[in-house]
Every structure is written in C-alpha cells, then in structure tokens.
Amino acid sequence: MWKWILVVAVAAAITTPATAQSPIVIKFSHVVANDTPKGKGALKFKELAEKYTSGKVRVEVYPNSSLYKDKEEIEALQLGSVQMLAPSTAKFAPLGAKEFEALDLPWLFKDDETYAKAMKGPVGKWLFQKLESKGITGLAYWDNGFHMVSANRPLINPSDFQGLKFRISGSKIADQYFRELGSIPQIMAFSEVYQALQTGVVDGCENTPSNYLTQKFHEVQKHITVSYHAHLQYTVIVNSKFWNGLPADIRAQLDKAMDEATDYTNSIARKENEDALAAIKASGRTTLHYLSDEQRAAWQKAMAPTYKWAKGRVGQAVLDLVTKELDVQMN
Ligand code: LMR
C-alpha cells in the first residue's frame, strides 16, 4: 500500500509541468484600499507579472496595512520580509532619503500635467539614484493626485488653522507648512487616522479624495476644503539584493509588467479621485469648500516660508532641480 502511494507520488512529480515548481514570490505590501489608484496599480502589476512570467513569479498583494503599517513596511523591505512597496514620497526619510520630501512642497505642481512631466524628467531619475546606496531600487512613480484638508470647522482662511492638531503622514515639509498656518502637526500611521479623527486625538488631516472616501475620513470630518495645496505621489521600490538576484529574463518581464502597471495607474489616478470626490459630495456626510482666488493666495502666502526652510531639510540640489523643471519662484 505505502509503496503504491509512493509510486503514484513519484509519477505525479515527474509528469507535473515545470510551472508547478515553487514560484518566486513577491510580497507587495501597502497601506491603502484596493479600490484606489495605488490599490488598483498593485493588482494590475500582479496580473501582468504573473502573466508575463507564465506563473514563475507569484505576486501577493497585502493592501490596507494588513501585513505592515507605514514604518514597519519600510523595515520589512530592508530585512527582505517583503519585496515590494509603494510608499508616498513623504515617508522616505527613514530610508535615509529625505530629498524625496521636496515633492511635498505646497503649491509645487500647478496641475496634473506639470506633475507628470516633472516625474519623467531629471528630478525623478535623480531621486532614484539617492536610493541606490541604501540597497533600495526605485522602479516607478505612481500618481494619486492632490491633497484636500479637513477639520470639524471650515478651513477657509489661514487663521482657521490656528491651534488645530493635524495628522500628517511623515514629511517634515508638511510639518512645516502646517506650523506656518499656526496648527500642530503630528505624524501618525495611515491605519490609525480614522480612529484618531473619530475620537478627537487629532482635529484634522490632509489627503486625496480616493483616500478620504475609502477610509471614510469624510464621515468623521464635518468640513473638507478642496484646496489641492500639495501632491501625493508614490515611489514603487524593491530590495536591490532581491531584484538584482532575479534571473535576467524574469527581471525583464517584471520590468515590462511594472511599466504597463505604471501607465495604467497614472492614467486612472485623476478620474479615480474625481469620482471619489463626487461620491463624498453625494454622501452628504460632510461639507465641501472651495477657495476663491484671493483665499488661495492667502494660503500660498502663509505657506511660502516653507520653501526657504526646505533647503535645510532636503538640500539645495533637489530644490534646484525641482525649480528648474517647474519654473517655481523660490522666496
Ligand atoms: C498617507 O499616509 O496619508 C498616505 O501616504 C497613504 C497612501 O499611501 O496613500
């Protein structure tokens, strides 16, 4: 009997096609919902990577901080417990690359097109190079549009921010512009924001429409200003040792999958956020506010010192690159 089972098992092993060999597993951890630009991008990458490698690679996507929260996922990547992440550029200081925070400067990108052009130019490449010495390889930039800002009172004039506690995601640039508005910023993991807003640990936050909607932040914030004062973008990163250790043909297939997943993500980001904003409005759970030209100018003036301050944080080199690219007037 046991002999017979063994014979059957050996026969099965011999006739099983090569694809049944253990695939290379890429764990892709992130903190947002599947139903967001980044969530959809990660699933698109999974679909294409598995297709182009004929199943030799399996991509496991862990959304919504289900595997690791913000800080932990960076450590996990360095340790090799996960292979791929797409953190926002506001979260790169723990990797030793605070230059990425230059992209968080307020009112830096005047529209979606300016943003897209900048990231395809020298700034994007220069920032990737900053990761090399950290054992991290940058593969792509993924878009998630512009930040809104919210609280339980209307935020119309800079003075409305006075004394309020705002959750920020990690960037010292955001820390600085919230301080310039007279508010008190506080870094907090994305997965903790809803509860912190609900219980009043913080008074407000900033994020994109797709993140507000999928995390239900709009249900615990009475007023949202559609200010679009800063931009949210991600850098898809991998552990260099893992990536460079892949067979060249597999890596080429994964590069192709990543290029296509990137085009896809960046092509849907704008519409996803427009749809999310429409859904927030339709929910009737919060009041949306839009700034007049004069009000926007007052916010810009109040936040302007961030540019000068940024030099000490991110260095002149990246600021020169950004300003040249975008023709931004530094003060
Ligand atoms: C945040 O923490 O607010 C964002 O970085 C979350 C995300 O990944 O979009």
Short mmCIF file of C-alpha atoms and ligand atoms in Angstrom, two decimals:
data_model
loop_
_atom_site.label_atom_id
_atom_site.label_comp_id
_atom_site.label_asym_id
_atom_site.label_seq_id
_atom_site.Cartn_x
_atom_site.Cartn_y
_atom_site.Cartn_z
CA MET A 1 0.00 0.00 0.00
CA TRP A 2 2.67 2.60 1.05
CA LYS A 3 4.84 1.51 -1.85
CA TRP A 4 1.95 2.09 -4.23
CA ILE A 5 1.31 5.58 -2.87
CA LEU A 6 4.98 6.39 -3.28
CA VAL A 7 4.93 5.22 -6.91
CA VAL A 8 1.91 7.38 -7.65
CA ALA A 9 3.51 10.38 -5.93
CA VAL A 10 6.78 9.99 -7.84
CA ALA A 11 4.90 9.61 -11.13
CA ALA A 12 2.91 12.74 -10.39
CA ALA A 13 6.09 14.66 -9.62
CA ILE A 14 7.70 13.60 -12.88
CA THR A 15 4.70 14.44 -15.05
CA THR A 16 3.91 17.74 -13.32
CA PRO A 17 4.86 20.61 -15.65
CA ALA A 18 7.69 22.99 -14.77
CA THR A 19 5.29 25.75 -13.77
CA ALA A 20 4.42 23.78 -10.67
CA GLN A 21 7.93 24.38 -9.33
CA SER A 22 7.85 26.82 -6.43
CA PRO A 23 7.33 30.23 -7.95
CA ILE A 24 9.35 33.26 -6.93
CA VAL A 25 7.11 35.14 -4.50
CA ILE A 26 6.94 38.93 -4.43
CA LYS A 27 5.14 40.24 -1.36
CA PHE A 28 3.80 43.71 -2.19
CA SER A 29 2.63 45.48 0.95
CA HIS A 30 0.79 48.79 1.02
CA VAL A 31 -1.48 50.80 3.30
CA VAL A 32 -4.44 51.90 1.16
CA ALA A 33 -7.60 50.16 -0.03
CA ASN A 34 -7.71 48.03 -3.19
CA ASP A 35 -10.18 50.50 -4.63
CA THR A 36 -7.71 53.38 -5.03
CA PRO A 37 -5.14 54.24 -7.73
CA LYS A 38 -2.32 52.52 -5.81
CA GLY A 39 -4.50 49.55 -4.84
CA LYS A 40 -5.53 49.03 -8.45
CA GLY A 41 -1.97 49.57 -9.66
CA ALA A 42 -0.65 46.86 -7.36
CA LEU A 43 -3.29 44.41 -8.58
CA LYS A 44 -2.52 45.31 -12.20
CA PHE A 45 1.16 44.63 -11.57
CA LYS A 46 0.26 41.26 -10.06
CA GLU A 47 -1.87 40.33 -13.06
CA LEU A 48 0.77 41.34 -15.62
CA ALA A 49 3.77 39.97 -13.71
CA GLU A 50 2.17 36.55 -13.34
CA LYS A 51 1.11 36.58 -16.99
CA TYR A 52 4.45 37.67 -18.46
CA THR A 53 6.45 35.22 -16.36
CA SER A 54 3.95 32.42 -17.08
CA GLY A 55 3.45 31.91 -13.37
CA LYS A 56 7.16 31.70 -12.49
CA VAL A 57 6.52 34.73 -10.30
CA ARG A 58 3.64 34.98 -7.86
CA VAL A 59 2.77 38.43 -6.53
CA GLU A 60 0.98 38.56 -3.18
CA VAL A 61 -0.62 41.95 -2.61
CA TYR A 62 -1.33 42.93 1.00
CA PRO A 63 -3.47 46.10 0.98
CA ASN A 64 -4.80 48.29 3.82
CA SER A 65 -1.84 47.79 6.21
CA SER A 66 -2.93 44.14 6.51
CA LEU A 67 0.67 42.94 6.71
CA TYR A 68 2.60 46.00 7.91
CA LYS A 69 1.86 49.60 8.86
CA ASP A 70 3.81 52.55 7.42
CA LYS A 71 7.02 52.36 9.41
CA GLU A 72 7.12 48.60 9.72
CA GLU A 73 6.82 48.04 5.98
CA ILE A 74 9.99 50.03 5.30
CA GLU A 75 11.88 47.93 7.85
CA ALA A 76 10.38 44.77 6.36
CA LEU A 77 11.66 45.75 2.92
CA GLN A 78 15.16 46.33 4.23
CA LEU A 79 15.10 42.97 6.02
CA GLY A 80 13.69 41.18 2.97
CA SER A 81 10.41 40.16 4.66
CA VAL A 82 8.59 41.90 1.79
CA GLN A 83 9.99 42.59 -1.65
CA MET A 84 7.94 45.50 -2.99
CA LEU A 85 6.31 48.65 -1.57
CA ALA A 86 4.90 51.89 -2.91
CA PRO A 87 5.13 54.39 -0.03
CA SER A 88 4.35 58.03 -0.58
CA THR A 89 7.42 60.21 -1.03
CA ALA A 90 6.54 61.78 2.33
CA LYS A 91 7.71 58.56 4.01
CA PHE A 92 11.28 58.25 2.66
CA ALA A 93 13.22 59.91 5.49
CA PRO A 94 13.51 56.62 7.45
CA LEU A 95 15.20 55.18 4.36
CA GLY A 96 17.77 57.96 4.56
CA ALA A 97 16.39 59.75 1.51
CA LYS A 98 14.67 62.85 2.83
CA GLU A 99 15.30 64.57 -0.53
CA PHE A 100 12.04 62.93 -1.67
CA GLU A 101 10.17 65.32 0.60
CA ALA A 102 10.91 68.13 -1.87
CA LEU A 103 7.93 66.77 -3.82
CA ASP A 104 5.70 67.60 -0.84
CA LEU A 105 6.31 71.33 -1.11
CA PRO A 106 2.99 73.20 -1.10
CA TRP A 107 1.67 74.51 -4.42
CA LEU A 108 4.66 72.96 -6.23
CA PHE A 109 2.83 71.34 -9.14
CA LYS A 110 0.30 73.64 -10.70
CA ASP A 111 -1.67 70.80 -12.30
CA ASP A 112 -1.63 67.08 -13.13
CA GLU A 113 0.31 67.59 -16.35
CA THR A 114 3.10 69.54 -14.65
CA TYR A 115 3.41 66.78 -12.08
CA ALA A 116 3.55 64.01 -14.70
CA LYS A 117 6.16 65.84 -16.75
CA ALA A 118 8.35 66.55 -13.74
CA MET A 119 8.48 62.92 -12.64
CA LYS A 120 9.50 61.72 -16.08
CA GLY A 121 12.33 64.28 -16.14
CA PRO A 122 15.63 64.66 -14.28
CA VAL A 123 14.05 65.01 -10.81
CA GLY A 124 12.57 61.51 -10.92
CA LYS A 125 15.86 59.93 -12.02
CA TRP A 126 17.93 61.92 -9.55
CA LEU A 127 15.75 60.78 -6.67
CA PHE A 128 16.02 57.13 -7.75
CA GLN A 129 19.81 57.46 -7.56
CA LYS A 130 19.53 58.59 -3.94
CA LEU A 131 18.16 55.14 -3.08
CA GLU A 132 20.99 53.10 -4.58
CA SER A 133 23.37 53.38 -1.65
CA LYS A 134 20.54 52.30 0.68
CA GLY A 135 20.12 48.92 -1.01
CA ILE A 136 16.83 50.02 -2.50
CA THR A 137 15.90 50.25 -6.19
CA GLY A 138 13.25 52.70 -7.39
CA LEU A 139 11.12 51.29 -10.19
CA ALA A 140 8.35 53.81 -10.84
CA TYR A 141 6.38 56.83 -9.70
CA TRP A 142 2.66 56.37 -9.17
CA ASP A 143 0.26 59.29 -9.00
CA ASN A 144 -2.54 59.89 -6.53
CA GLY A 145 -3.47 63.49 -7.19
CA PHE A 146 -3.76 66.46 -4.88
CA HIS A 147 -4.43 66.80 -1.16
CA MET A 148 -7.56 68.26 0.35
CA VAL A 149 -7.61 69.29 4.02
CA SER A 150 -10.32 68.87 6.64
CA ALA A 151 -11.46 69.51 10.19
CA ASN A 152 -14.69 69.89 12.09
CA ARG A 153 -14.75 73.58 11.32
CA PRO A 154 -14.49 75.27 7.91
CA LEU A 155 -10.90 75.92 6.79
CA ILE A 156 -11.21 78.98 4.57
CA ASN A 157 -8.62 81.47 5.83
CA PRO A 158 -5.15 80.67 7.19
CA SER A 159 -6.31 81.82 10.63
CA ASP A 160 -8.85 78.95 10.68
CA PHE A 161 -5.96 76.52 11.21
CA GLN A 162 -4.84 78.19 14.41
CA GLY A 163 -4.40 75.73 17.27
CA LEU A 164 -5.79 72.68 15.45
CA LYS A 165 -3.99 69.34 15.56
CA PHE A 166 -3.43 67.82 12.13
CA ARG A 167 -2.35 64.30 11.31
CA ILE A 168 0.49 64.24 8.78
CA SER A 169 1.95 61.16 7.12
CA GLY A 170 5.67 61.71 7.69
CA SER A 171 7.11 64.60 5.69
CA LYS A 172 8.81 67.41 7.58
CA ILE A 173 7.78 69.69 4.72
CA ALA A 174 4.12 69.11 5.61
CA ASP A 175 5.03 69.53 9.26
CA GLN A 176 6.46 72.92 8.38
CA TYR A 177 3.58 74.24 6.30
CA PHE A 178 1.03 73.21 8.94
CA ARG A 179 3.13 75.04 11.55
CA GLU A 180 3.19 78.12 9.36
CA LEU A 181 -0.60 78.06 9.44
CA GLY A 182 -0.48 78.07 13.23
CA SER A 183 -1.57 74.45 13.64
CA ILE A 184 0.04 71.50 15.38
CA PRO A 185 1.07 68.66 13.05
CA GLN A 186 1.53 65.11 14.26
CA ILE A 187 2.93 62.10 12.39
CA MET A 188 0.64 59.08 12.56
CA ALA A 189 0.34 55.81 10.64
CA PHE A 190 -2.32 55.86 7.94
CA SER A 191 -4.17 52.92 9.50
CA GLU A 192 -4.73 54.92 12.70
CA VAL A 193 -6.14 58.08 11.18
CA TYR A 194 -9.85 57.23 11.09
CA GLN A 195 -9.97 56.41 14.78
CA ALA A 196 -7.83 59.40 15.70
CA LEU A 197 -10.25 61.70 13.87
CA GLN A 198 -13.27 59.98 15.34
CA THR A 199 -12.05 60.20 18.92
CA GLY A 200 -10.56 63.68 18.60
CA VAL A 201 -6.93 62.64 19.10
CA VAL A 202 -6.37 64.92 16.10
CA ASP A 203 -8.70 67.60 14.75
CA GLY A 204 -7.99 67.24 11.08
CA CYS A 205 -5.94 65.76 8.28
CA GLU A 206 -4.98 66.13 4.63
CA ASN A 207 -5.34 63.53 1.91
CA THR A 208 -6.62 62.86 -1.58
CA PRO A 209 -10.30 62.21 -2.35
CA SER A 210 -9.72 58.49 -3.01
CA ASN A 211 -8.11 58.06 0.41
CA TYR A 212 -10.83 60.08 2.18
CA LEU A 213 -13.57 58.01 0.59
CA THR A 214 -12.08 54.53 1.04
CA GLN A 215 -11.01 55.20 4.65
CA LYS A 216 -14.28 57.03 5.42
CA PHE A 217 -12.41 60.09 6.77
CA HIS A 218 -15.19 62.26 5.32
CA GLU A 219 -17.64 60.61 7.72
CA VAL A 220 -15.73 61.92 10.74
CA GLN A 221 -14.83 65.38 9.39
CA LYS A 222 -17.58 67.97 9.10
CA HIS A 223 -15.72 70.22 6.66
CA ILE A 224 -13.35 69.46 3.78
CA THR A 225 -11.61 72.16 1.78
CA VAL A 226 -10.82 71.08 -1.77
CA SER A 227 -7.60 73.07 -1.62
CA TYR A 228 -5.30 70.82 -3.65
CA HIS A 229 -2.43 72.50 -1.81
CA ALA A 230 0.07 69.65 -2.17
CA HIS A 231 0.51 66.50 -4.22
CA LEU A 232 0.52 62.83 -3.20
CA GLN A 233 2.81 60.55 -5.17
CA TYR A 234 4.35 57.16 -4.57
CA THR A 235 7.64 55.57 -5.44
CA VAL A 236 7.49 51.85 -6.14
CA ILE A 237 10.57 50.35 -4.52
CA VAL A 238 12.19 46.93 -4.24
CA ASN A 239 15.00 45.45 -2.21
CA SER A 240 18.01 45.72 -4.59
CA LYS A 241 19.57 42.45 -3.49
CA PHE A 242 16.37 40.59 -4.29
CA TRP A 243 15.81 42.44 -7.57
CA ASN A 244 19.35 42.08 -8.88
CA GLY A 245 19.38 38.44 -7.87
CA LEU A 246 16.49 37.59 -10.19
CA PRO A 247 17.27 35.78 -13.46
CA ALA A 248 17.68 38.45 -16.18
CA ASP A 249 14.77 37.17 -18.29
CA ILE A 250 12.40 37.25 -15.30
CA ARG A 251 13.54 40.74 -14.34
CA ALA A 252 12.90 41.95 -17.90
CA GLN A 253 9.37 40.52 -17.78
CA LEU A 254 8.77 42.18 -14.43
CA ASP A 255 10.11 45.49 -15.76
CA LYS A 256 7.61 45.27 -18.60
CA ALA A 257 4.80 44.47 -16.16
CA MET A 258 5.83 47.41 -13.97
CA ASP A 259 5.99 49.83 -16.93
CA GLU A 260 2.49 48.87 -18.02
CA ALA A 261 1.08 48.88 -14.48
CA THR A 262 2.58 52.36 -14.05
CA ASP A 263 0.98 53.70 -17.23
CA TYR A 264 -2.31 52.19 -16.10
CA THR A 265 -2.14 53.65 -12.56
CA ASN A 266 -1.15 57.09 -13.73
CA SER A 267 -3.90 57.06 -16.35
CA ILE A 268 -6.66 56.32 -13.82
CA ALA A 269 -5.49 58.45 -10.87
CA ARG A 270 -7.22 61.64 -11.92
CA LYS A 271 -10.59 60.04 -12.70
CA GLU A 272 -10.47 57.87 -9.56
CA ASN A 273 -10.07 60.99 -7.47
CA GLU A 274 -12.76 62.91 -9.35
CA ASP A 275 -15.16 60.02 -8.85
CA ALA A 276 -14.22 59.76 -5.17
CA LEU A 277 -14.86 63.48 -4.68
CA ALA A 278 -18.26 63.13 -6.36
CA ALA A 279 -19.09 60.21 -4.06
CA ILE A 280 -18.02 62.19 -0.97
CA LYS A 281 -20.26 65.04 -2.07
CA ALA A 282 -23.17 62.69 -2.78
CA SER A 283 -22.81 61.06 0.65
CA GLY A 284 -23.95 64.27 2.33
CA ARG A 285 -21.77 63.39 5.33
CA THR A 286 -19.54 66.46 5.09
CA THR A 287 -19.47 69.95 3.60
CA LEU A 288 -17.07 70.68 0.76
CA HIS A 289 -15.49 74.12 0.45
CA TYR A 290 -13.65 75.64 -2.49
CA LEU A 291 -11.21 78.54 -2.20
CA SER A 292 -11.61 81.78 -4.11
CA ASP A 293 -8.51 83.13 -5.87
CA GLU A 294 -7.90 85.58 -3.03
CA GLN A 295 -8.29 82.92 -0.36
CA ARG A 296 -5.88 80.62 -2.21
CA ALA A 297 -3.38 83.47 -2.48
CA ALA A 298 -3.61 83.97 1.29
CA TRP A 299 -2.85 80.27 1.91
CA GLN A 300 0.07 80.43 -0.52
CA LYS A 301 1.47 83.46 1.22
CA ALA A 302 1.13 81.85 4.63
CA MET A 303 2.87 78.65 3.49
CA ALA A 304 5.54 80.34 1.35
CA PRO A 305 8.29 80.32 4.03
CA THR A 306 8.35 76.52 3.66
CA TYR A 307 10.44 76.94 0.51
CA LYS A 308 13.25 78.73 2.28
CA TRP A 309 13.03 76.37 5.23
CA ALA A 310 13.17 73.33 2.93
CA LYS A 311 16.80 73.96 1.98
CA GLY A 312 17.99 72.83 5.39
CA ARG A 313 15.87 69.70 5.18
CA VAL A 314 16.17 68.42 1.61
CA GLY A 315 19.26 70.29 0.39
CA GLN A 316 19.80 72.76 -2.42
CA ALA A 317 20.49 70.17 -5.14
CA VAL A 318 16.97 68.74 -5.34
CA LEU A 319 15.44 72.20 -4.92
CA ASP A 320 17.48 73.46 -7.89
CA LEU A 321 16.29 70.51 -9.96
CA VAL A 322 12.66 70.99 -9.00
CA THR A 323 12.64 74.73 -9.51
CA LYS A 324 14.36 74.46 -12.89
CA GLU A 325 11.93 71.82 -14.03
CA LEU A 326 8.82 73.59 -12.82
CA ASP A 327 9.90 77.17 -13.08
CA VAL A 328 8.93 77.71 -9.44
CA GLN A 329 9.91 81.04 -7.89
CA MET A 330 11.66 80.36 -4.60
CA ASN A 331 11.41 83.05 -1.99
C1 LMR B 1 -0.98 58.66 3.99
O1 LMR B 1 -0.35 58.10 4.90
O2 LMR B 1 -1.78 59.57 4.18
C2 LMR B 1 -0.77 58.21 2.58
O3 LMR B 1 0.60 58.13 2.35
C3 LMR B 1 -1.40 56.88 2.37
C4 LMR B 1 -1.14 56.40 0.97
O4 LMR B 1 -0.33 55.52 0.81
O5 LMR B 1 -1.80 56.94 0.07
#
